[in-house]
Short mmCIF file of C-alpha atoms in Angstrom, two decimals:
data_model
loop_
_atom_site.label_atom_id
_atom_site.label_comp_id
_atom_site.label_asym_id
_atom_site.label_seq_id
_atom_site.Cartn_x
_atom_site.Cartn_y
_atom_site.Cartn_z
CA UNK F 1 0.00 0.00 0.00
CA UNK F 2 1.94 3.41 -0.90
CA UNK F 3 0.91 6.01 1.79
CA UNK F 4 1.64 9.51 1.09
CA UNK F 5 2.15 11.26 4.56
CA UNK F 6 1.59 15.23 4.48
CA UNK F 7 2.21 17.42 7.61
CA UNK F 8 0.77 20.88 5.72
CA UNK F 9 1.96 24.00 7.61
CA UNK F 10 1.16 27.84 7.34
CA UNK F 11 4.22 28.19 4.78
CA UNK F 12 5.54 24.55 4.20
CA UNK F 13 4.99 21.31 3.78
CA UNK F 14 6.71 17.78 4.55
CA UNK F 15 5.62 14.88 2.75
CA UNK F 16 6.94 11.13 3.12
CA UNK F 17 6.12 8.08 1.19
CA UNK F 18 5.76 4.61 2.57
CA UNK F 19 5.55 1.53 0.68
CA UNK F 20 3.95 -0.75 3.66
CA UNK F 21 4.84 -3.15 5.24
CA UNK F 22 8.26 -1.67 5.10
CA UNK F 23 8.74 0.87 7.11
CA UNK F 24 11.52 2.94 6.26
CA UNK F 25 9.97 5.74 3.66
CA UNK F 26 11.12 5.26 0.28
CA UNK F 27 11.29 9.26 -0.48
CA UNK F 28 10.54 12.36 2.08
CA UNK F 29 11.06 15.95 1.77
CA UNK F 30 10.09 19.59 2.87
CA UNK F 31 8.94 22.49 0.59
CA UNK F 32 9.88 25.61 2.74
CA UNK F 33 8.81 29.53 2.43
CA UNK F 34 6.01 28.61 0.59
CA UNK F 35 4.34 32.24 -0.55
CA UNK F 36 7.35 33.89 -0.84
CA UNK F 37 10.39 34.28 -3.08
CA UNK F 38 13.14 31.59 -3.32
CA UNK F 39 10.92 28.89 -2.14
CA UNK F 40 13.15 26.05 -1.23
CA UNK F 41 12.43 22.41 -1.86
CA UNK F 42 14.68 18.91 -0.02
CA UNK F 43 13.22 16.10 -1.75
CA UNK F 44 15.24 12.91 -0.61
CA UNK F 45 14.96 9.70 -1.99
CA UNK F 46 16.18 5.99 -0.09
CA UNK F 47 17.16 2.83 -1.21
CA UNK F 48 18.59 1.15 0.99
CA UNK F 49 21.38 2.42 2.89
CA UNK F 50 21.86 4.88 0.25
CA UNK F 51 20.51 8.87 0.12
CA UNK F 52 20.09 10.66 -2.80
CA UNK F 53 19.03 14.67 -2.44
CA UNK F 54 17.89 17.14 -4.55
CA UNK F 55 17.68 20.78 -3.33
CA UNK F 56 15.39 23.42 -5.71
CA UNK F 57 15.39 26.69 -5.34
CA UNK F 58 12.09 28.56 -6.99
CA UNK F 59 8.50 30.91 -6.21
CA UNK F 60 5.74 28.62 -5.05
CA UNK F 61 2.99 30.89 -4.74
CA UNK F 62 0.41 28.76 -2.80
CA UNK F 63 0.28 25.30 -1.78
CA UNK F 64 -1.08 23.55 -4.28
CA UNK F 65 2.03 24.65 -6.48
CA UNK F 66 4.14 23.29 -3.62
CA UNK F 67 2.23 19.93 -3.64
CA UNK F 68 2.71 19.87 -7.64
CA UNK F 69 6.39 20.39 -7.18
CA UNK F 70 6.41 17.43 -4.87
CA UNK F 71 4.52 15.01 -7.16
CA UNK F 72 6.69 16.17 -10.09
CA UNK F 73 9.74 14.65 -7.91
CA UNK F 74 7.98 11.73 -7.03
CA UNK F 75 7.15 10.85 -10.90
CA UNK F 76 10.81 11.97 -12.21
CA UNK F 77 12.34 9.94 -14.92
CA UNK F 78 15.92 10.30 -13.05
CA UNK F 79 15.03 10.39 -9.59
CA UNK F 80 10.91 8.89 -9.53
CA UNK F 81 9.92 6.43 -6.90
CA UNK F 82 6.53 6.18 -9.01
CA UNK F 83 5.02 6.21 -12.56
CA UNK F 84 2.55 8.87 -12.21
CA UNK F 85 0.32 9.90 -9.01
CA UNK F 86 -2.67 7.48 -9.35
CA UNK F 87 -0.12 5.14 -7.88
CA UNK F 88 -0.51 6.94 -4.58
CA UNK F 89 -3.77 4.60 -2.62
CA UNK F 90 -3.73 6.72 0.60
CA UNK F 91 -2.98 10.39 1.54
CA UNK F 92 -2.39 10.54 5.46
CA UNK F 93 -2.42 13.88 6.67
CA UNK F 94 -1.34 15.24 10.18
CA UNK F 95 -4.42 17.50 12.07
CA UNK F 96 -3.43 19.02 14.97
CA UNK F 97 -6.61 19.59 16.72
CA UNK F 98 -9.52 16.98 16.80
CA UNK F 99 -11.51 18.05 19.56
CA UNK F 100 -13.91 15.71 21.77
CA UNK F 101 -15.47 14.85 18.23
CA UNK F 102 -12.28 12.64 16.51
CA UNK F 103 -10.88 9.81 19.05
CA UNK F 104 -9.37 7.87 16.63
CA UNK F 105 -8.18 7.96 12.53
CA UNK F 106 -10.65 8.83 10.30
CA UNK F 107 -11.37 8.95 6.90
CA UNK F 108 -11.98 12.37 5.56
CA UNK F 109 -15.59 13.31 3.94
CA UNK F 110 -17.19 16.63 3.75
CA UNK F 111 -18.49 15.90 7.20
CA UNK F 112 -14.95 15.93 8.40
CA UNK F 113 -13.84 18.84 7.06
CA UNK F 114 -16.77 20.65 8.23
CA UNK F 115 -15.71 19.65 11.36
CA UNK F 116 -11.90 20.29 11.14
CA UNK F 117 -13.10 23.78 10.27
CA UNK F 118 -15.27 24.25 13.52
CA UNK F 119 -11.71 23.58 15.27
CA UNK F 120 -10.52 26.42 13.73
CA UNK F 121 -10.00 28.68 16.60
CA UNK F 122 -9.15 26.00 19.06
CA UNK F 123 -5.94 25.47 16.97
CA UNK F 124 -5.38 29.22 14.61
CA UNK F 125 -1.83 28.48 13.93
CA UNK F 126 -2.36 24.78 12.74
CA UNK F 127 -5.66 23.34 11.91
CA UNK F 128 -6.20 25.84 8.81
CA UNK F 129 -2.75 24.74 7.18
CA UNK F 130 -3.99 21.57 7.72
CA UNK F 131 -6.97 21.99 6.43
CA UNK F 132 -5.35 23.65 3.31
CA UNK F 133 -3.34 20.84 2.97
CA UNK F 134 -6.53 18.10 2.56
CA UNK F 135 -8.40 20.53 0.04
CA UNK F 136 -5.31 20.61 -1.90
CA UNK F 137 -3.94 16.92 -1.70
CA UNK F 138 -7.89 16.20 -2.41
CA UNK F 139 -7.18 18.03 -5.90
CA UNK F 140 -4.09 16.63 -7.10
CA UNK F 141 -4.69 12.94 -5.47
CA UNK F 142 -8.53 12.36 -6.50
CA UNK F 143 -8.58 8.83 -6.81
CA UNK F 144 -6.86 8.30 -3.25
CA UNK F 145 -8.14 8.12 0.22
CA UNK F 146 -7.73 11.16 2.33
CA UNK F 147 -7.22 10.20 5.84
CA UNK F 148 -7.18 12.36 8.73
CA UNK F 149 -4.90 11.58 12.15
CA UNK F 150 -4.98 14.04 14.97
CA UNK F 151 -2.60 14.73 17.61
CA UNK F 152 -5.39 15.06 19.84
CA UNK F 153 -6.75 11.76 19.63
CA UNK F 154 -4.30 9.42 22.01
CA UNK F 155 -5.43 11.74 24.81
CA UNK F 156 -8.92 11.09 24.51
CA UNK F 157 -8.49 8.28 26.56
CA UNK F 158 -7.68 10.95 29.52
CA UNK F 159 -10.03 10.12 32.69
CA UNK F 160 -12.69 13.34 33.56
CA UNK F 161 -10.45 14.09 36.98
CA UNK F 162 -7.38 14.69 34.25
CA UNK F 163 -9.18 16.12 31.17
CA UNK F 164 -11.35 18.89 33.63
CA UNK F 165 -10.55 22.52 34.58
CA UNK F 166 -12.14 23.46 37.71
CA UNK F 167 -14.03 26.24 35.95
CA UNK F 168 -17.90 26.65 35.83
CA UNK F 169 -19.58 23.55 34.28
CA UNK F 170 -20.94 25.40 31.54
CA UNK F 171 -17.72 26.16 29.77
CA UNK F 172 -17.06 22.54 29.06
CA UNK F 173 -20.27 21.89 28.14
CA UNK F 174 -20.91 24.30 25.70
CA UNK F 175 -17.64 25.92 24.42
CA UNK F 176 -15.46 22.71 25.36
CA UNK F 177 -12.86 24.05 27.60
CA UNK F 178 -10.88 20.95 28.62
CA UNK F 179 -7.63 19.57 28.78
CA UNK F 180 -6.96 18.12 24.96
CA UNK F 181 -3.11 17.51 24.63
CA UNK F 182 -0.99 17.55 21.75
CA UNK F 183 2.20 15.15 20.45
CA UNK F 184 -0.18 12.43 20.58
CA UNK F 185 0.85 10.66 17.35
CA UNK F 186 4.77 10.98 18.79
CA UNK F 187 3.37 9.83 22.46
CA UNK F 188 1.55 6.69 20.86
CA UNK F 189 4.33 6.06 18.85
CA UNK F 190 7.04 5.43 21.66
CA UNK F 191 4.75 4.02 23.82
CA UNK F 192 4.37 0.69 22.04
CA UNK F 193 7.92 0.94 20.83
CA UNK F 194 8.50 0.96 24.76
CA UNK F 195 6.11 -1.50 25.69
CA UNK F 196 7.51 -3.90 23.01
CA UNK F 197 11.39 -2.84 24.01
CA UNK F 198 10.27 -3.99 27.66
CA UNK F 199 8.05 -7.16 26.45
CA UNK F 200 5.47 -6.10 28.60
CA UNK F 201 1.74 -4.62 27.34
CA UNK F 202 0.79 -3.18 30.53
CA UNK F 203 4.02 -1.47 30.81
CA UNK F 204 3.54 2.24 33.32
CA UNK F 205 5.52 4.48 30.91
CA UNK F 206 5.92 8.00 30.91
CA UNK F 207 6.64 9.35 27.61
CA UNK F 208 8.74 12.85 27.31
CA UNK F 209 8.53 14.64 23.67
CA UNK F 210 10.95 17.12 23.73
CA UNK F 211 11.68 19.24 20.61
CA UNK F 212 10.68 23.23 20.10
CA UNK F 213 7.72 22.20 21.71
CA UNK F 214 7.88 19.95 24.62
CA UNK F 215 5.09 17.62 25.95
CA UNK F 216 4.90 14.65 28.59
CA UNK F 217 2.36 11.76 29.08
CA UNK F 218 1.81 9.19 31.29
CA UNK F 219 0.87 6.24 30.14
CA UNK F 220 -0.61 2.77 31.31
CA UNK F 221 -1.37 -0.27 28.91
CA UNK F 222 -1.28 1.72 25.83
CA UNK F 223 -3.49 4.76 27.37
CA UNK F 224 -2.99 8.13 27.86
CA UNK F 225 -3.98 8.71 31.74
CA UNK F 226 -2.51 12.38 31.68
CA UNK F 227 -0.52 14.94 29.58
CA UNK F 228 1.32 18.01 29.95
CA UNK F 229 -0.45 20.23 27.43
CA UNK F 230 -3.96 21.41 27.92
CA UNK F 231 -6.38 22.85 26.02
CA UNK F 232 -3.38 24.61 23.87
CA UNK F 233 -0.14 23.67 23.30
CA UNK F 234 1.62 26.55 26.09
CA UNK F 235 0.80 24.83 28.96
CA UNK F 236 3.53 22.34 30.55
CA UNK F 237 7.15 22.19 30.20
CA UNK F 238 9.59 24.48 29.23
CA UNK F 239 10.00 24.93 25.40
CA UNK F 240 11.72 26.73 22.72
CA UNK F 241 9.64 29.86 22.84
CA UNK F 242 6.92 28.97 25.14
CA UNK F 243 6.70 29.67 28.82
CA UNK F 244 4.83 26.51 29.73
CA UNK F 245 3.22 26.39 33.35
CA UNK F 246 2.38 30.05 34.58
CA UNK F 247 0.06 31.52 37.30
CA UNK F 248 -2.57 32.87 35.43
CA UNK F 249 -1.98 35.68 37.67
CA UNK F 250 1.03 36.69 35.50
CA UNK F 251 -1.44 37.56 32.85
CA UNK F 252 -3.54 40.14 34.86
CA UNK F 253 -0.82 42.01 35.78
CA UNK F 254 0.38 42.24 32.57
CA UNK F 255 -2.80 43.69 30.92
CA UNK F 256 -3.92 45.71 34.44
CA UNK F 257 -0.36 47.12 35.11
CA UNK F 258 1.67 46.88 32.39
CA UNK F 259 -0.63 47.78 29.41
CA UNK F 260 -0.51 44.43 27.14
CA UNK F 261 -3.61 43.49 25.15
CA UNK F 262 -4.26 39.90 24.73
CA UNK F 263 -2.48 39.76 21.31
CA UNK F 264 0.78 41.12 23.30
CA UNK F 265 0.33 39.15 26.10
CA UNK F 266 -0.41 35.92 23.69
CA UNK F 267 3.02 37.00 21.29
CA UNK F 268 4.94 36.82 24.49
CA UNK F 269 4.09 33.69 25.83
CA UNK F 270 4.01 31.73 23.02
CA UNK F 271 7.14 33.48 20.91
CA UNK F 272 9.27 34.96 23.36
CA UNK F 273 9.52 33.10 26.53
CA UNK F 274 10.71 29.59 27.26
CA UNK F 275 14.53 28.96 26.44
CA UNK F 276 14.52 32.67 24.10
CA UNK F 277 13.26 34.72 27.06
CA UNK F 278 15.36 33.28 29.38
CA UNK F 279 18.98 33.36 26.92
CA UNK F 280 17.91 34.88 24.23
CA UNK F 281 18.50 31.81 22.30
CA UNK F 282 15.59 29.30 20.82
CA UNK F 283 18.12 26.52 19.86
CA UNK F 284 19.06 24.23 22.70
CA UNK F 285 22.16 23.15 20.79
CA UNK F 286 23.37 26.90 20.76
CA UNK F 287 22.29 27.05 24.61
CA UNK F 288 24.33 23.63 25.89
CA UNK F 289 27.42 25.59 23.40
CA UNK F 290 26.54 28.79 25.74
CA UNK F 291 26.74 26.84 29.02
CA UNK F 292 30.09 25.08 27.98
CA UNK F 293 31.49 29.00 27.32
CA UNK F 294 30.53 29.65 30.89
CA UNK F 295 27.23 31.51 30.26
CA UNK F 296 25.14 31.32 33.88
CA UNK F 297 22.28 32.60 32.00
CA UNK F 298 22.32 29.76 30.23
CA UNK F 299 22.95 27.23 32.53
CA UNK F 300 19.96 28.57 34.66
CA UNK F 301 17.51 28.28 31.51
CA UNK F 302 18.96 24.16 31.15
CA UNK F 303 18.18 23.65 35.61
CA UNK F 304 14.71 25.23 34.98
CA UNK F 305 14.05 23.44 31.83
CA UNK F 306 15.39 20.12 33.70
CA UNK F 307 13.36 21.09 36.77
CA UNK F 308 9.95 20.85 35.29
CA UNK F 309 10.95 17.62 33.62
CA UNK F 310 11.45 15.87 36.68
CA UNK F 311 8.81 17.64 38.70
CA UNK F 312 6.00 16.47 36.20
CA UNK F 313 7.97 12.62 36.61
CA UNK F 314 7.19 12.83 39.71
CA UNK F 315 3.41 13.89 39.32
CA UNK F 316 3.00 10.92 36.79
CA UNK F 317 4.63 8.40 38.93
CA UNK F 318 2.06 9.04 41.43
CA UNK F 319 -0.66 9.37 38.76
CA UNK F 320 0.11 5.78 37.47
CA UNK F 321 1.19 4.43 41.01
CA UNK F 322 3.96 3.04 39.47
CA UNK F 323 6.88 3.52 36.87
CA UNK F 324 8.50 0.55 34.44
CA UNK F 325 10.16 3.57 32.14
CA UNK F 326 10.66 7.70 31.40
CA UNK F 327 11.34 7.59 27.32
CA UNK F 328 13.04 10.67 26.17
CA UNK F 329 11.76 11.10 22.33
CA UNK F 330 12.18 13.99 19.44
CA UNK F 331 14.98 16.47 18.87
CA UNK F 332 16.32 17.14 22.27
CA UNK F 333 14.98 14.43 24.05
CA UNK F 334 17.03 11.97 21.59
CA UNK F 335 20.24 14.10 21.00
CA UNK F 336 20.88 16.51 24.14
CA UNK F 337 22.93 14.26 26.58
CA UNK F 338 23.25 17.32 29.17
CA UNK F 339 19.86 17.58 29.10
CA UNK F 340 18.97 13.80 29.95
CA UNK F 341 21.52 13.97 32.77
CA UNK F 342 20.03 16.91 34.70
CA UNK F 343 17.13 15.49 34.78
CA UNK F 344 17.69 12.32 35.39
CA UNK F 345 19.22 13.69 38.80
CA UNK F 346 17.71 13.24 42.24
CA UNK F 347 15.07 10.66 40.92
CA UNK F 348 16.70 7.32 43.22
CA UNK F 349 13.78 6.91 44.89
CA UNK F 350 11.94 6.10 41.78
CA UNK F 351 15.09 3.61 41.30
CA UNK F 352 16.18 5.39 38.34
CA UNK F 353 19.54 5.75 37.34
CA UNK F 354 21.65 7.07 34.90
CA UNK F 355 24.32 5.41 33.41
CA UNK F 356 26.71 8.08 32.37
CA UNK F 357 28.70 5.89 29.78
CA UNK F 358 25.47 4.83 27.68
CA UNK F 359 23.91 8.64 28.08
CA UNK F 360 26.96 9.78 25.99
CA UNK F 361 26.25 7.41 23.18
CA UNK F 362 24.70 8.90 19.87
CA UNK F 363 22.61 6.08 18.14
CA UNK F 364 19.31 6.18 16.33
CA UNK F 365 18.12 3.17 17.49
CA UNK F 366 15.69 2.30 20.56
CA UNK F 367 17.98 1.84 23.42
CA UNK F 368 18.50 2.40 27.28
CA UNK F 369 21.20 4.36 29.32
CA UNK F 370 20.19 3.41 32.74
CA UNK F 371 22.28 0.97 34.47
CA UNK F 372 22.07 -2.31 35.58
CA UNK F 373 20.75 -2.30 38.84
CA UNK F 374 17.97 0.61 38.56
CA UNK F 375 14.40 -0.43 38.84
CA UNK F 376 12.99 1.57 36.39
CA UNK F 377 14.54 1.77 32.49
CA UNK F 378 15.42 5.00 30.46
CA UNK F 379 14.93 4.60 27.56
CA UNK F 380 15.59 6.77 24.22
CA UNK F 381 13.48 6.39 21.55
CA UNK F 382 13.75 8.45 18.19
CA UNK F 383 9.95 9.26 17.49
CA UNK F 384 8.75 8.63 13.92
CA UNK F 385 5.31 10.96 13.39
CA UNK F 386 4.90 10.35 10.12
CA UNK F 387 5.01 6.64 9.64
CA UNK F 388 3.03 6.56 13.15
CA UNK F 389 0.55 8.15 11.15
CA UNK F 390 1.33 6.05 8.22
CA UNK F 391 0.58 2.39 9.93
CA UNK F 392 -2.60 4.37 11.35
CA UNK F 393 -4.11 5.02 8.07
CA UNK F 394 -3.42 1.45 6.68
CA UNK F 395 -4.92 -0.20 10.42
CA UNK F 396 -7.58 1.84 9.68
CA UNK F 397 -8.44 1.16 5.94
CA UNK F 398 -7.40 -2.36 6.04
CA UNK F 399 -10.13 -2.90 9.36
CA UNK F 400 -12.69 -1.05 6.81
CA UNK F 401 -12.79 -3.65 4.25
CA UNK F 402 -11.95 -6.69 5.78
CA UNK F 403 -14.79 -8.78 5.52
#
């Protein structure tokens, strides 16, 4: 079954294609600064162990002419991974927001869409790009099967006591203020790679995304029980640009007493706190360079960042009453061996511990870096969205025609 994965965003979009059963893609690539001049397009194509990229430079005025480009690649006569785009049987696309309406992967109708669009304002920066990406994949991919997976769906699992804001009924009733959680593809993901890792289906995980944005879960048997991000994606952990946890009563006395309007007060928490308002930097690789140059600002931002790690490893220790594994996942999570080590510190009476030697070790497979005798594993797992989302949309169709 070829699967065409698209993750459409405001200006770009990344695209891989599986073949399935295999799993590793056979192409995947990103069309950047879509809408502007000097778009640039990474198309990479895999056989094997070997890599071949191409890099364009041109104007892609909308998406659809990015999506074009994209298919042209695919259906090369040098570089093609397929004869022409009827080839393609399924387009899986990312949605960011499902709501209370989509628990699981669903197959996109006009129903759905109408839908996706209702979500609109509980996701502005993501469900519209999404959206844009379905009506346009829906254009130049007639014949296939649009497919819709949400990041929200894994959490829907969440028990009322964790998905409820003590707020006046009314507000979850009718204008569905709740707890919703995002990085659920990535949490789902590295939860079964875990539970299969440690051979055990009931395994008490908790599951730490950490990239520009940063998100933890705790999960039991394959459920989400509790997450870090609410009802958007600012609340939680530290992150790239975004504050995370903050007394709400930070936001009154910025509008009251220091004149911010909501669109200030919403530009500052979600693009210039987090790791850029305390360093000025965004990048944690330039921030760990910082701290090894003796910057104190820096290594501040890295104890705070580390801090709310381990506080909310505690919280879901208690929430599962029990721990088998943490699993550090995405960008930093994966790569940022300072980072695992802070906060991996102070957690012995959880029976974790680090073991210094295999924390050092780059590898992009699954693998754990506690040692022998600790009683829970760490575990580092490189997240794979896209052919999460991939093996989702095949589960999905192949359970729809079975007979």
């Amino acid at each position: 079954m070829n699967i065409f994965v698209v993750n459409s965003g405001s200006s770009s979009i990344k695209y891989q294609l599986f073949r399935l059963p295999t799993e590793q893609p056979i192409c995947s690539g990103l069309i950047e600064r879509i809408g502007l001049e000097n778009s640039l397009v990474t198309h990479k194509v895999f056989a094997g162990e070997q890599e071949q990229a191409v890099q364009r430079t041109l104007d892609l005025p909308d998406h659809e002419a990015g999506l074009r480009e994209a298919v042209e690649l695919l259906t090369n006569s040098e570089i093609g991974v397929i004869r022409k785009p009827e080839e393609i049987e399924v387009v899986g696309h990312r949605v960011v927001h499902g709501g209370e309406h989509f628990a699981a992967t669903t197959v996109i109708t006009p129903q759905v869409k109408e839908e996706i669009k209702k979500l609109f304002p509980l996701a502005p920066l993501h469900n519209p790009a999404n959206y844009m990406g379905i009506e346009v994949a829906e254009k130049i991919f007639p014949q296939a099967q649009q497919v819709a997976v949400f990041d929200t769906a894994f959490h829907q699992t969440l028990p009322e006591p964790a998905f409820r804001y003590a707020l006046p009924t009314t507000l979850y009733t009718d204008y569905g203020i709740r707890v919703y959680g995002f990085h659920g593809t990535s949490h789902k993901y590295v939860a079964e790679q875990a539970a299969e890792y440690l051979r055990k289906s009931d395994a008490k995980l908790i599951t730490i995304h950490l990239g520009n944005g940063c998100s933890m879960a705790a999960v039991a048997g394959g459920r989400s029980l509790d997450t870090s991000m609410g009802f958007g994606p600012l609340s939680g952990l530290v992150m790239g640009t975004r504050s995370g946890d903050l007394d709400p009563s930070v936001i009154f006395h910025l509008i009251t007493q220091l004149g911010y309007d909501a669109d200030q007060v919403s530009t500052l928490l979600n693009k210039r706190s987090g790791m850029l308002g305390l360093t000025g930097l965004s990048d944690m690789r330039d921030i760990s360079q910082a701290i090894a140059q003796g910057d104190e600002r820096a290594n501040l931002a890295y104890d705070l960042y580390a801090y709310r790690i381990r506080k909310y490893i505690g919280a879901y220790a208690a929430v599962l009453n029990g721990l088998d594994a943490i699993v550090f996942t995405a960008g930093v999570g994966e790569n940022d061996s300072l980072l695992r080590h802070r906060v991996c510190q102070n957690l012995d009476f959880l029976g974790l511990h680090l073991d210094e030697v295999k924390n050092q070790v780059r590898s992009k497979q699954n693998r754990e870096i506690n040692t022998v005798d600790s009683r829970a594993k760490i575990l580092v797992i490189p997240t794979n969205e896209e052919l999460e989302i991939a093996k989702q949309c095949q589960a999905l169709l192949s359970s729809t025609t079975a007979p």
